[in-house]
Amino acid sequence: MKARVEGLYALTPETADTERLLFLVGEALAGGARLVQYRNKSQDVALRHEQATELLLLCRRHGAPLIINDDVRLAALIDADGVHLGAEDAPLVEARVNLGPDKLIGVSCYQDLARAQRLTAAGADYVAFGSCFPSPTKPHAPLCPLTLLSEARQRLAVPIVAIGGITPENAPAVIAAGAHAVAVISALFDAPDVRDAAARFSRLFATRLDEEKSAR
């Protein structure tokens, strides 16, 4: 059974310090992160394999899925829970053939609802839109209007992930617009207390669930 895509989706910072990486991700999971994406484009193959393997064990202990950014081969090699693909990565169909039907495959859709509809029809398990706000990770990324999240929520049957410049202060607007999950790097891992930052994000989703229950 595939994991649910909801809540805080922690995207790892790039670092060669595996011990530090595991500590930070452990704090995020302890604070309530529901998914983790291993994102490292600068280190060598051996280190990326080491880090991903250690992260998978950590995520297993916390009952959270580990998604690998871009690298289908690495995801298959360590039996990760899935992969996240951008526009220039492996085709979705190829990733599905390599990973099988039970793995999560997410896709970046930027500001393109038509792309999201096309890839959902092709079998994507979730779609990500952004950048929702100016992002220190990708400062030149075009902004995605929050109205697009609302439209996507109405038209798509898969979870919607919002990404880009999301903080505990602006996340409520993103969640209200329709995001099932928020993908966060800087506001989580650059925080003075990563566990506390994760808990702040997680409480926002708990509040939404309470409001939805009250509205029924």
Tab-separated table of C-alpha atoms in Angstrom:
chain	number	residue	atom	x	y	z
A	1	MET	CA	0.000	0.000	0.000
A	2	LYS	CA	1.390	3.391	-0.997
A	3	ALA	CA	1.999	6.017	1.656
A	4	ARG	CA	-0.299	9.018	1.926
A	5	VAL	CA	1.119	12.304	0.703
A	6	GLU	CA	0.028	14.890	3.229
A	7	GLY	CA	1.384	17.252	5.835
A	8	LEU	CA	4.991	18.356	6.094
A	9	TYR	CA	7.200	16.999	3.303
A	10	ALA	CA	10.822	17.523	4.352
A	11	LEU	CA	13.334	18.086	1.539
A	12	THR	CA	16.872	17.445	2.722
A	13	PRO	CA	19.605	20.072	2.546
A	14	GLU	CA	22.703	19.222	0.533
A	15	THR	CA	25.641	18.308	2.745
A	16	ALA	CA	28.570	15.887	2.742
A	17	ASP	CA	28.199	15.490	6.526
A	18	THR	CA	26.076	12.344	6.791
A	19	GLU	CA	25.953	12.393	10.580
A	20	ARG	CA	24.659	15.975	10.546
A	21	LEU	CA	22.135	15.132	7.841
A	22	LEU	CA	20.750	12.212	9.829
A	23	PHE	CA	20.479	14.354	12.944
A	24	LEU	CA	18.556	17.091	11.121
A	25	VAL	CA	16.177	14.696	9.407
A	26	GLY	CA	15.651	12.826	12.661
A	27	GLU	CA	14.637	16.089	14.325
A	28	ALA	CA	12.228	16.872	11.472
A	29	LEU	CA	10.623	13.449	11.762
A	30	ALA	CA	10.360	13.765	15.527
A	31	GLY	CA	8.588	17.083	14.997
A	32	GLY	CA	6.001	15.551	12.698
A	33	ALA	CA	7.347	15.476	9.128
A	34	ARG	CA	5.302	12.909	7.210
A	35	LEU	CA	7.576	12.330	4.198
A	36	VAL	CA	11.249	12.897	3.425
A	37	GLN	CA	12.830	13.554	0.042
A	38	TYR	CA	16.549	12.986	-0.312
A	39	ARG	CA	17.779	15.786	-2.527
A	40	ASN	CA	21.496	15.954	-3.301
A	41	LYS	CA	22.765	16.948	-6.728
A	42	SER	CA	26.375	17.803	-5.888
A	43	GLN	CA	27.943	14.829	-4.094
A	44	ASP	CA	29.498	11.728	-5.646
A	45	VAL	CA	27.638	8.483	-6.249
A	46	ALA	CA	29.151	6.623	-3.298
A	47	LEU	CA	28.231	9.293	-0.758
A	48	ARG	CA	24.736	9.671	-2.157
A	49	HIS	CA	24.207	5.921	-1.859
A	50	GLU	CA	25.505	5.960	1.723
A	51	GLN	CA	23.311	8.874	2.748
A	52	ALA	CA	20.202	7.532	1.058
A	53	THR	CA	20.659	4.114	2.667
A	54	GLU	CA	21.062	5.605	6.134
A	55	LEU	CA	18.096	7.923	5.602
A	56	LEU	CA	15.926	5.015	4.539
A	57	LEU	CA	16.680	3.178	7.792
A	58	LEU	CA	15.900	6.340	9.760
A	59	CYS	CA	12.629	6.900	7.916
A	60	ARG	CA	11.626	3.275	8.414
A	61	ARG	CA	12.041	3.702	12.178
A	62	HIS	CA	9.689	6.683	12.079
A	63	GLY	CA	7.190	5.110	9.694
A	64	ALA	CA	7.783	7.770	7.038
A	65	PRO	CA	8.421	7.160	3.323
A	66	LEU	CA	11.724	8.182	1.761
A	67	ILE	CA	11.489	9.631	-1.747
A	68	ILE	CA	14.610	10.074	-3.897
A	69	ASN	CA	14.905	13.243	-5.945
A	70	ASP	CA	15.629	12.647	-9.647
A	71	ASP	CA	17.607	9.410	-9.369
A	72	VAL	CA	15.481	6.408	-10.378
A	73	ARG	CA	18.483	4.083	-10.272
A	74	LEU	CA	19.330	5.012	-6.686
A	75	ALA	CA	15.695	4.666	-5.629
A	76	ALA	CA	15.548	1.161	-7.106
A	77	LEU	CA	18.946	0.178	-5.714
A	78	ILE	CA	18.097	0.909	-2.081
A	79	ASP	CA	14.386	0.024	-2.416
A	80	ALA	CA	13.275	3.529	-1.450
A	81	ASP	CA	9.568	4.326	-1.296
A	82	GLY	CA	9.569	6.320	-4.505
A	83	VAL	CA	11.087	9.012	-6.666
A	84	HIS	CA	10.364	12.632	-7.498
A	85	LEU	CA	10.890	13.725	-11.105
A	86	GLY	CA	11.428	17.152	-12.620
A	87	ALA	CA	10.928	18.163	-16.234
A	88	GLU	CA	14.478	17.181	-17.214
A	89	ASP	CA	14.586	13.871	-15.348
A	90	ALA	CA	13.679	10.343	-16.447
A	91	PRO	CA	10.270	9.934	-18.100
A	92	LEU	CA	7.493	8.891	-15.732
A	93	VAL	CA	6.762	5.715	-17.703
A	94	GLU	CA	10.411	4.674	-17.493
A	95	ALA	CA	10.468	5.306	-13.754
A	96	ARG	CA	7.327	3.219	-13.268
A	97	VAL	CA	8.803	0.312	-15.216
A	98	ASN	CA	11.965	0.424	-13.094
A	99	LEU	CA	10.288	0.909	-9.718
A	100	GLY	CA	7.068	-1.052	-10.092
A	101	PRO	CA	3.437	-0.242	-9.332
A	102	ASP	CA	3.757	0.077	-5.555
A	103	LYS	CA	6.253	2.936	-5.390
A	104	LEU	CA	5.325	6.605	-5.143
A	105	ILE	CA	6.178	8.728	-8.154
A	106	GLY	CA	5.792	12.479	-7.804
A	107	VAL	CA	6.302	15.065	-10.509
A	108	SER	CA	7.165	18.760	-10.560
A	109	CYS	CA	4.554	20.713	-12.503
A	110	TYR	CA	5.811	24.243	-11.766
A	111	GLN	CA	2.943	26.546	-12.844
A	112	ASP	CA	1.535	24.156	-15.464
A	113	LEU	CA	-1.851	22.584	-14.740
A	114	ALA	CA	-1.949	20.917	-18.172
A	115	ARG	CA	1.319	19.138	-17.364
A	116	ALA	CA	-0.160	17.983	-14.056
A	117	GLN	CA	-3.256	16.632	-15.792
A	118	ARG	CA	-1.187	14.830	-18.415
A	119	LEU	CA	1.179	13.229	-15.909
A	120	THR	CA	-1.612	12.283	-13.545
A	121	ALA	CA	-3.277	10.467	-16.426
A	122	ALA	CA	0.058	8.734	-17.063
A	123	GLY	CA	0.200	7.466	-13.487
A	124	ALA	CA	1.815	10.109	-11.267
A	125	ASP	CA	0.904	9.625	-7.611
A	126	TYR	CA	1.194	13.286	-6.660
A	127	VAL	CA	1.979	16.615	-8.311
A	128	ALA	CA	4.021	19.546	-7.015
A	129	PHE	CA	3.444	23.197	-7.884
A	130	GLY	CA	5.749	26.133	-7.200
A	131	SER	CA	7.457	28.312	-6.450
A	132	CYS	CA	4.621	29.520	-4.251
A	133	PHE	CA	6.762	32.299	-2.744
A	134	PRO	CA	10.275	33.652	-3.385
A	135	SER	CA	12.639	30.824	-2.506
A	136	PRO	CA	16.241	31.013	-1.252
A	137	THR	CA	16.867	27.594	-2.826
A	138	LYS	CA	15.714	28.691	-6.295
A	139	PRO	CA	15.680	32.504	-6.199
A	140	HIS	CA	14.931	32.900	-9.913
A	141	ALA	CA	12.048	30.434	-10.097
A	142	PRO	CA	8.797	31.903	-11.494
A	143	LEU	CA	6.039	32.241	-8.928
A	144	CYS	CA	2.986	30.001	-8.915
A	145	PRO	CA	-0.307	31.743	-8.065
A	146	LEU	CA	-2.167	30.156	-5.178
A	147	THR	CA	-5.297	30.164	-7.312
A	148	LEU	CA	-3.620	27.431	-9.375
A	149	LEU	CA	-3.543	25.202	-6.295
A	150	SER	CA	-7.270	25.726	-5.857
A	151	GLU	CA	-7.970	24.886	-9.483
A	152	ALA	CA	-5.745	21.829	-9.318
A	153	ARG	CA	-7.540	20.654	-6.160
A	154	GLN	CA	-10.826	20.768	-8.053
A	155	ARG	CA	-9.564	19.070	-11.221
A	156	LEU	CA	-7.096	16.449	-10.012
A	157	ALA	CA	-7.654	13.277	-8.034
A	158	VAL	CA	-4.100	13.039	-6.647
A	159	PRO	CA	-2.461	14.883	-3.738
A	160	ILE	CA	-1.131	18.381	-4.417
A	161	VAL	CA	2.221	19.429	-2.966
A	162	ALA	CA	3.150	23.097	-2.708
A	163	ILE	CA	6.812	24.086	-2.778
A	164	GLY	CA	8.964	27.205	-2.777
A	165	GLY	CA	9.575	29.716	-0.023
A	166	ILE	CA	7.010	28.191	2.329
A	167	THR	CA	7.262	29.151	6.002
A	168	PRO	CA	5.051	28.536	9.038
A	169	GLU	CA	3.750	32.091	8.527
A	170	ASN	CA	2.634	31.769	4.900
A	171	ALA	CA	1.801	28.058	4.887
A	172	PRO	CA	-1.803	28.609	6.069
A	173	ALA	CA	-2.567	30.426	2.808
A	174	VAL	CA	-1.111	27.546	0.798
A	175	ILE	CA	-3.068	24.956	2.771
A	176	ALA	CA	-6.268	26.983	2.451
A	177	ALA	CA	-5.709	27.173	-1.311
A	178	GLY	CA	-5.774	23.389	-1.552
A	179	ALA	CA	-2.345	21.902	-0.876
A	180	HIS	CA	-2.368	18.477	0.756
A	181	ALA	CA	1.323	18.837	1.658
A	182	VAL	CA	4.034	21.485	1.806
A	183	ALA	CA	7.586	20.680	0.699
A	184	VAL	CA	10.099	22.651	2.747
A	185	ILE	CA	13.884	22.976	2.904
A	186	SER	CA	15.099	26.325	4.264
A	187	ALA	CA	12.320	27.171	6.735
A	188	LEU	CA	12.762	23.730	8.252
A	189	PHE	CA	16.456	22.877	8.174
A	190	ASP	CA	17.786	26.420	8.614
A	191	ALA	CA	15.601	26.948	11.671
A	192	PRO	CA	17.357	27.258	15.064
A	193	ASP	CA	15.252	24.320	16.287
A	194	VAL	CA	14.360	21.907	13.478
A	195	ARG	CA	12.033	19.815	15.625
A	196	ASP	CA	10.089	22.864	16.723
A	197	ALA	CA	9.840	24.157	13.145
A	198	ALA	CA	8.503	20.784	11.996
A	199	ALA	CA	5.962	20.799	14.800
A	200	ARG	CA	4.769	24.277	13.790
A	201	PHE	CA	4.143	23.105	10.227
A	202	SER	CA	2.474	19.915	11.431
A	203	ARG	CA	0.073	21.768	13.706
A	204	LEU	CA	-1.212	23.720	10.721
A	205	PHE	CA	-2.409	20.493	9.106
A	206	ALA	CA	-3.918	19.261	12.362
A	207	THR	CA	-5.868	22.517	12.545
A	208	ARG	CA	-7.158	22.016	8.997
A	209	LEU	CA	-8.338	18.495	9.803
A	210	ASP	CA	-10.182	19.779	12.857
A	211	GLU	CA	-11.852	22.489	10.767
A	212	GLU	CA	-12.883	19.978	8.096
A	213	LYS	CA	-14.389	17.684	10.725
A	214	SER	CA	-16.312	20.595	12.256
A	215	ALA	CA	-17.688	21.556	8.834
A	216	ARG	CA	-19.161	18.079	8.212
